[in-house]
PDB file of C-alpha atoms in Angstrom:
ATOM      1  CA  ASN C   8     -11.523 118.023 105.084  1.00  0.00           C
ATOM      2  CA  ILE C   9     -12.479 114.432 105.997  1.00  0.00           C
ATOM      3  CA  ASP C  10     -15.907 112.941 105.464  1.00  0.00           C
ATOM      4  CA  THR C  11     -16.820 110.688 108.376  1.00  0.00           C
ATOM      5  CA  ASN C  12     -19.726 108.699 109.800  1.00  0.00           C
ATOM      6  CA  SER C  13     -19.926 110.612 113.007  1.00  0.00           C
ATOM      7  CA  ARG C  14     -23.639 110.108 113.708  1.00  0.00           C
ATOM      8  CA  LEU C  15     -24.890 107.252 115.864  1.00  0.00           C
ATOM      9  CA  CYS C  16     -27.021 105.851 112.989  1.00  0.00           C
ATOM     10  CA  MET C  17     -23.743 105.204 111.112  1.00  0.00           C
ATOM     11  CA  SER C  18     -21.939 103.445 113.985  1.00  0.00           C
ATOM     12  CA  SER C  19     -21.696 100.196 112.021  1.00  0.00           C
ATOM     13  CA  SER C  20     -19.847 102.017 109.299  1.00  0.00           C
ATOM     14  CA  VAL C  21     -17.559 103.706 111.849  1.00  0.00           C
ATOM     15  CA  ALA C  22     -16.559 100.264 113.200  1.00  0.00           C
ATOM     16  CA  ALA C  23     -16.228  98.767 109.747  1.00  0.00           C
ATOM     17  CA  TYR C  24     -14.040 101.570 108.413  1.00  0.00           C
ATOM     18  CA  LYS C  25     -11.914 101.491 111.532  1.00  0.00           C
ATOM     19  CA  ARG C  26     -11.529  97.719 111.168  1.00  0.00           C
ATOM     20  CA  ALA C  27     -10.690  97.932 107.477  1.00  0.00           C
ATOM     21  CA  PHE C  28      -8.732 101.193 107.238  1.00  0.00           C
ATOM     22  CA  GLY C  29      -7.756 102.092 110.775  1.00  0.00           C
ATOM     23  CA  ALA C  30      -9.841 105.301 110.676  1.00  0.00           C
ATOM     24  CA  ASP C  31     -13.381 106.394 110.052  1.00  0.00           C
ATOM     25  CA  ALA C  32     -12.680 108.006 106.746  1.00  0.00           C
ATOM     26  CA  VAL C  33     -14.970 107.522 103.724  1.00  0.00           C
ATOM     27  CA  PRO C  34     -12.901 106.480 100.676  1.00  0.00           C
ATOM     28  CA  GLY C  35     -15.025 108.217  98.020  1.00  0.00           C
ATOM     29  CA  CYS C  36     -16.409 111.552  96.844  1.00  0.00           C
ATOM     30  CA  TYR C  37     -19.315 112.899  94.772  1.00  0.00           C
ATOM     31  CA  GLU C  38     -17.183 113.107  91.614  1.00  0.00           C
ATOM     32  CA  ASP C  39     -16.769 109.329  91.671  1.00  0.00           C
ATOM     33  CA  TYR C  40     -20.391 108.863  90.577  1.00  0.00           C
ATOM     34  CA  GLN C  41     -19.566 110.389  87.196  1.00  0.00           C
ATOM     35  CA  GLN C  42     -16.460 108.220  86.757  1.00  0.00           C
ATOM     36  CA  ALA C  43     -17.805 104.837  87.868  1.00  0.00           C
ATOM     37  CA  ASP C  44     -18.557 102.033  85.484  1.00  0.00           C
ATOM     38  CA  LEU C  45     -20.702 100.178  88.049  1.00  0.00           C
ATOM     39  CA  LEU C  46     -22.694 101.633  90.959  1.00  0.00           C
ATOM     40  CA  VAL C  47     -24.009  99.252  93.583  1.00  0.00           C
ATOM     41  CA  LEU C  48     -26.663 100.624  95.970  1.00  0.00           C
ATOM     42  CA  ILE C  49     -27.167  98.393  98.990  1.00  0.00           C
ATOM     43  CA  GLY C  50     -30.020  98.741 101.452  1.00  0.00           C
ATOM     44  CA  SER C  51     -30.850 102.300 100.420  1.00  0.00           C
ATOM     45  CA  ASN C  52     -33.809 103.882  98.760  1.00  0.00           C
ATOM     46  CA  THR C  53     -31.423 106.544  97.468  1.00  0.00           C
ATOM     47  CA  ALA C  54     -34.149 108.287  95.450  1.00  0.00           C
ATOM     48  CA  TRP C  55     -36.027 109.247  98.582  1.00  0.00           C
ATOM     49  CA  CYS C  56     -33.366 109.224 101.325  1.00  0.00           C
ATOM     50  CA  HIS C  57     -30.409 110.731  99.446  1.00  0.00           C
ATOM     51  CA  PRO C  58     -32.030 112.704  96.666  1.00  0.00           C
ATOM     52  CA  ILE C  59     -28.908 114.744  95.740  1.00  0.00           C
ATOM     53  CA  ILE C  60     -26.862 111.608  95.380  1.00  0.00           C
ATOM     54  CA  PHE C  61     -29.673 109.970  93.362  1.00  0.00           C
ATOM     55  CA  GLN C  62     -29.795 112.995  91.006  1.00  0.00           C
ATOM     56  CA  ARG C  63     -26.019 112.793  90.455  1.00  0.00           C
ATOM     57  CA  ILE C  64     -26.232 109.045  89.721  1.00  0.00           C
ATOM     58  CA  ARG C  65     -29.175 109.520  87.378  1.00  0.00           C
ATOM     59  CA  ASP C  66     -27.460 112.359  85.613  1.00  0.00           C
ATOM     60  CA  ALA C  67     -24.261 110.298  85.239  1.00  0.00           C
ATOM     61  CA  LYS C  68     -26.294 107.396  83.781  1.00  0.00           C
ATOM     62  CA  ILE C  69     -28.026 109.722  81.321  1.00  0.00           C
ATOM     63  CA  ALA C  70     -24.674 111.160  80.232  1.00  0.00           C
ATOM     64  CA  ASN C  71     -23.170 107.683  79.986  1.00  0.00           C
ATOM     65  CA  PRO C  72     -25.750 104.920  79.429  1.00  0.00           C
ATOM     66  CA  ASN C  73     -22.979 102.287  79.738  1.00  0.00           C
ATOM     67  CA  ILE C  74     -22.853 102.861  83.503  1.00  0.00           C
ATOM     68  CA  LYS C  75     -24.480  99.895  85.214  1.00  0.00           C
ATOM     69  CA  VAL C  76     -26.555 100.391  88.379  1.00  0.00           C
ATOM     70  CA  VAL C  77     -27.382  97.456  90.719  1.00  0.00           C
ATOM     71  CA  VAL C  78     -29.854  97.902  93.573  1.00  0.00           C
ATOM     72  CA  ILE C  79     -29.670  95.359  96.377  1.00  0.00           C
ATOM     73  CA  ASP C  80     -32.764  95.871  98.517  1.00  0.00           C
ATOM     74  CA  PRO C  81     -35.637  93.627  99.671  1.00  0.00           C
ATOM     75  CA  ARG C  82     -38.061  96.317  98.473  1.00  0.00           C
ATOM     76  CA  ARG C  83     -38.686  97.516  94.964  1.00  0.00           C
ATOM     77  CA  THR C  84     -38.324 101.263  95.524  1.00  0.00           C
ATOM     78  CA  ALA C  85     -38.141 104.357  93.337  1.00  0.00           C
ATOM     79  CA  THR C  86     -34.398 103.846  93.191  1.00  0.00           C
ATOM     80  CA  CYS C  87     -34.984 100.767  91.083  1.00  0.00           C
ATOM     81  CA  ASP C  88     -36.280 103.004  88.265  1.00  0.00           C
ATOM     82  CA  ILE C  89     -32.654 103.587  87.151  1.00  0.00           C
ATOM     83  CA  ALA C  90     -31.403 100.038  87.934  1.00  0.00           C
ATOM     84  CA  ASP C  91     -30.054  97.653  85.329  1.00  0.00           C
ATOM     85  CA  LEU C  92     -30.450  94.912  87.932  1.00  0.00           C
ATOM     86  CA  HIS C  93     -32.521  94.712  91.135  1.00  0.00           C
ATOM     87  CA  LEU C  94     -31.643  92.032  93.663  1.00  0.00           C
ATOM     88  CA  PRO C  95     -34.505  91.773  96.161  1.00  0.00           C
ATOM     89  CA  ILE C  96     -32.377  90.133  98.759  1.00  0.00           C
ATOM     90  CA  LYS C  97     -33.739  88.378 101.818  1.00  0.00           C
ATOM     91  CA  ILE C  98     -33.311  90.571 104.863  1.00  0.00           C
ATOM     92  CA  GLY C  99     -30.085  89.747 106.766  1.00  0.00           C
ATOM     93  CA  THR C 100     -28.259  87.919 104.044  1.00  0.00           C
ATOM     94  CA  ASP C 101     -26.011  90.679 102.651  1.00  0.00           C
ATOM     95  CA  THR C 102     -22.874  89.094 104.116  1.00  0.00           C
ATOM     96  CA  SER C 103     -23.574  85.823 102.284  1.00  0.00           C
ATOM     97  CA  LEU C 104     -23.977  87.713  98.989  1.00  0.00           C
ATOM     98  CA  PHE C 105     -20.700  89.642  99.338  1.00  0.00           C
ATOM     99  CA  ASN C 106     -18.691  86.747 100.759  1.00  0.00           C
ATOM    100  CA  GLY C 107     -19.892  84.843  97.710  1.00  0.00           C
ATOM    101  CA  LEU C 108     -18.721  87.746  95.579  1.00  0.00           C
ATOM    102  CA  LEU C 109     -15.268  87.610  97.172  1.00  0.00           C
ATOM    103  CA  HIS C 110     -15.004  83.901  96.400  1.00  0.00           C
ATOM    104  CA  TYR C 111     -16.188  84.521  92.839  1.00  0.00           C
ATOM    105  CA  LEU C 112     -13.537  87.209  92.352  1.00  0.00           C
ATOM    106  CA  SER C 113     -10.858  84.819  93.538  1.00  0.00           C
ATOM    107  CA  ARG C 114     -12.093  81.931  91.385  1.00  0.00           C
ATOM    108  CA  HIS C 115     -12.255  84.168  88.268  1.00  0.00           C
ATOM    109  CA  ASP C 116      -8.779  85.632  88.731  1.00  0.00           C
ATOM    110  CA  ALA C 117     -10.137  89.145  89.384  1.00  0.00           C
ATOM    111  CA  LEU C 118      -8.007  89.828  92.485  1.00  0.00           C
ATOM    112  CA  ASP C 119      -5.354  92.540  92.492  1.00  0.00           C
ATOM    113  CA  LYS C 120      -2.595  90.438  94.091  1.00  0.00           C
ATOM    114  CA  THR C 121      -0.073  93.272  94.124  1.00  0.00           C
ATOM    115  CA  TYR C 122      -2.477  95.533  96.003  1.00  0.00           C
ATOM    116  CA  ILE C 123      -3.421  92.731  98.393  1.00  0.00           C
ATOM    117  CA  GLN C 124       0.219  92.047  99.142  1.00  0.00           C
ATOM    118  CA  SER C 125       1.157  95.694  99.717  1.00  0.00           C
ATOM    119  CA  SER C 126      -1.978  97.095 101.296  1.00  0.00           C
ATOM    120  CA  THR C 127      -3.876  94.414 103.221  1.00  0.00           C
ATOM    121  CA  GLU C 128      -3.388  92.063 106.166  1.00  0.00           C
ATOM    122  CA  ASP C 129      -4.790  88.602 106.810  1.00  0.00           C
ATOM    123  CA  PHE C 130      -6.276  88.370 103.305  1.00  0.00           C
ATOM    124  CA  GLU C 131      -5.684  84.635 102.949  1.00  0.00           C
ATOM    125  CA  GLN C 132      -7.661  84.081 106.178  1.00  0.00           C
ATOM    126  CA  THR C 133     -10.524  86.166 104.774  1.00  0.00           C
ATOM    127  CA  LEU C 134     -10.469  84.301 101.504  1.00  0.00           C
ATOM    128  CA  LYS C 135     -10.475  80.996 103.326  1.00  0.00           C
ATOM    129  CA  ALA C 136     -13.629  82.063 105.182  1.00  0.00           C
ATOM    130  CA  ALA C 137     -15.276  83.025 101.878  1.00  0.00           C
ATOM    131  CA  GLU C 138     -14.851  79.436 100.576  1.00  0.00           C
ATOM    132  CA  ALA C 139     -17.961  78.593 102.544  1.00  0.00           C
ATOM    133  CA  TYR C 140     -19.844  80.706  99.893  1.00  0.00           C
ATOM    134  CA  ALA C 141     -18.546  78.956  96.839  1.00  0.00           C
ATOM    135  CA  GLU C 142     -21.817  77.700  95.354  1.00  0.00           C
ATOM    136  CA  LEU C 143     -24.104  80.116  93.553  1.00  0.00           C
ATOM    137  CA  GLU C 144     -27.140  77.882  94.141  1.00  0.00           C
ATOM    138  CA  THR C 145     -26.506  77.867  97.874  1.00  0.00           C
ATOM    139  CA  ILE C 146     -26.130  81.678  97.963  1.00  0.00           C
ATOM    140  CA  ALA C 147     -29.294  82.000  95.837  1.00  0.00           C
ATOM    141  CA  GLU C 148     -31.184  79.858  98.303  1.00  0.00           C
ATOM    142  CA  GLN C 149     -29.930  81.747 101.374  1.00  0.00           C
ATOM    143  CA  CYS C 150     -30.629  85.181  99.797  1.00  0.00           C
ATOM    144  CA  GLU C 151     -33.825  84.091  98.058  1.00  0.00           C
ATOM    145  CA  LEU C 152     -32.503  85.376  94.716  1.00  0.00           C
ATOM    146  CA  ASP C 153     -32.171  84.002  91.229  1.00  0.00           C
ATOM    147  CA  SER C 154     -28.734  82.470  90.740  1.00  0.00           C
ATOM    148  CA  GLU C 155     -28.465  83.921  87.219  1.00  0.00           C
ATOM    149  CA  ASP C 156     -29.012  87.409  88.658  1.00  0.00           C
ATOM    150  CA  ILE C 157     -26.374  86.836  91.287  1.00  0.00           C
ATOM    151  CA  GLU C 158     -23.907  85.698  88.651  1.00  0.00           C
ATOM    152  CA  GLN C 159     -24.697  88.749  86.487  1.00  0.00           C
ATOM    153  CA  PHE C 160     -23.898  91.040  89.435  1.00  0.00           C
ATOM    154  CA  TYR C 161     -20.738  89.143  90.235  1.00  0.00           C
ATOM    155  CA  GLN C 162     -19.625  89.224  86.620  1.00  0.00           C
ATOM    156  CA  TRP C 163     -20.169  93.010  86.334  1.00  0.00           C
ATOM    157  CA  PHE C 164     -18.232  93.524  89.541  1.00  0.00           C
ATOM    158  CA  ALA C 165     -15.332  91.368  88.285  1.00  0.00           C
ATOM    159  CA  GLU C 166     -15.215  92.965  84.820  1.00  0.00           C
ATOM    160  CA  ASN C 167     -15.300  96.602  85.845  1.00  0.00           C
ATOM    161  CA  LYS C 168     -12.399  98.427  87.505  1.00  0.00           C
ATOM    162  CA  LYS C 169     -14.356 101.565  88.477  1.00  0.00           C
ATOM    163  CA  VAL C 170     -16.909 100.156  90.930  1.00  0.00           C
ATOM    164  CA  MET C 171     -18.534 102.231  93.627  1.00  0.00           C
ATOM    165  CA  SER C 172     -20.672 100.680  96.394  1.00  0.00           C
ATOM    166  CA  LEU C 173     -23.006 102.812  98.419  1.00  0.00           C
ATOM    167  CA  TYR C 174     -24.778 101.310 101.430  1.00  0.00           C
ATOM    168  CA  SER C 175     -27.100 102.938 103.948  1.00  0.00           C
ATOM    169  CA  GLN C 176     -29.386 102.012 106.789  1.00  0.00           C
ATOM    170  CA  GLY C 177     -30.359  98.698 105.364  1.00  0.00           C
ATOM    171  CA  VAL C 178     -26.811  97.686 106.148  1.00  0.00           C
ATOM    172  CA  ASN C 179     -26.036  99.950 109.111  1.00  0.00           C
ATOM    173  CA  GLN C 180     -29.152  99.283 111.185  1.00  0.00           C
ATOM    174  CA  SER C 181     -28.470  95.608 111.630  1.00  0.00           C
ATOM    175  CA  SER C 182     -27.273  93.458 114.478  1.00  0.00           C
ATOM    176  CA  SER C 183     -24.432  92.435 112.139  1.00  0.00           C
ATOM    177  CA  GLY C 184     -24.027  95.782 110.357  1.00  0.00           C
ATOM    178  CA  THR C 185     -20.309  96.053 110.871  1.00  0.00           C
ATOM    179  CA  ASP C 186     -19.739  92.557 109.355  1.00  0.00           C
ATOM    180  CA  LYS C 187     -22.021  93.416 106.417  1.00  0.00           C
ATOM    181  CA  ALA C 188     -20.061  96.631 105.724  1.00  0.00           C
ATOM    182  CA  ASN C 189     -16.777  94.743 105.989  1.00  0.00           C
ATOM    183  CA  SER C 190     -17.917  92.085 103.569  1.00  0.00           C
ATOM    184  CA  ILE C 191     -18.583  94.885 101.049  1.00  0.00           C
ATOM    185  CA  ILE C 192     -15.252  96.651 101.725  1.00  0.00           C
ATOM    186  CA  ASN C 193     -13.358  93.369 101.415  1.00  0.00           C
ATOM    187  CA  CYS C 194     -14.463  93.014  97.829  1.00  0.00           C
ATOM    188  CA  HIS C 195     -13.107  96.409  97.016  1.00  0.00           C
ATOM    189  CA  LEU C 196      -9.843  95.748  98.809  1.00  0.00           C
ATOM    190  CA  ALA C 197      -9.529  92.451  96.975  1.00  0.00           C
ATOM    191  CA  THR C 198      -9.764  94.174  93.580  1.00  0.00           C
ATOM    192  CA  GLY C 199      -7.493  97.073  94.626  1.00  0.00           C
ATOM    193  CA  THR C 200      -9.943  99.743  93.634  1.00  0.00           C
ATOM    194  CA  ILE C 201     -10.078 101.808  96.764  1.00  0.00           C
ATOM    195  CA  GLY C 202      -8.451 105.234  96.397  1.00  0.00           C
ATOM    196  CA  GLN C 203      -7.721 104.770  92.702  1.00  0.00           C
ATOM    197  CA  ALA C 204      -8.203 107.537  90.107  1.00  0.00           C
TER     198      ALA C 204
END
């Protein structure tokens, strides 16, 4: 069985996965929620729109209070009730936030260079493009976020090996949805955590 994004509302994800992996195949499963150290929810009021997933995340956090949950959403929704950090990002600036994360990961020696060498293409070009997002203060200004909150998110992402990002229509339903999705995927490719047990 293969989980795919076959509906029109997920077409940005289809294009992003095909660009990143060569196929529209979702690289995660429900069991990953219980195993993750950090869960990042982007552009999704999961509590209302994906209640089964939300219940699994909430149950995992109750069972293991060390799991961190970051919600990246302009709105403060019911999903934020379980968040350790809410980033009320300015609409349309997700790519800036995640390109900044990619640069942060590189600067803080959090890249999996062996994985990058064996499993990616054109990574140096991608990293070069991320250099435009080197300054936390600039990202904070673009995203209308507190720079300390951004740094906390970046630090958690860099420190944890079991990170799961979940994005929904806040990313997909955008004129640049494919690029937003790829900026998220790039951070996972950079740390070599896709498809790992």
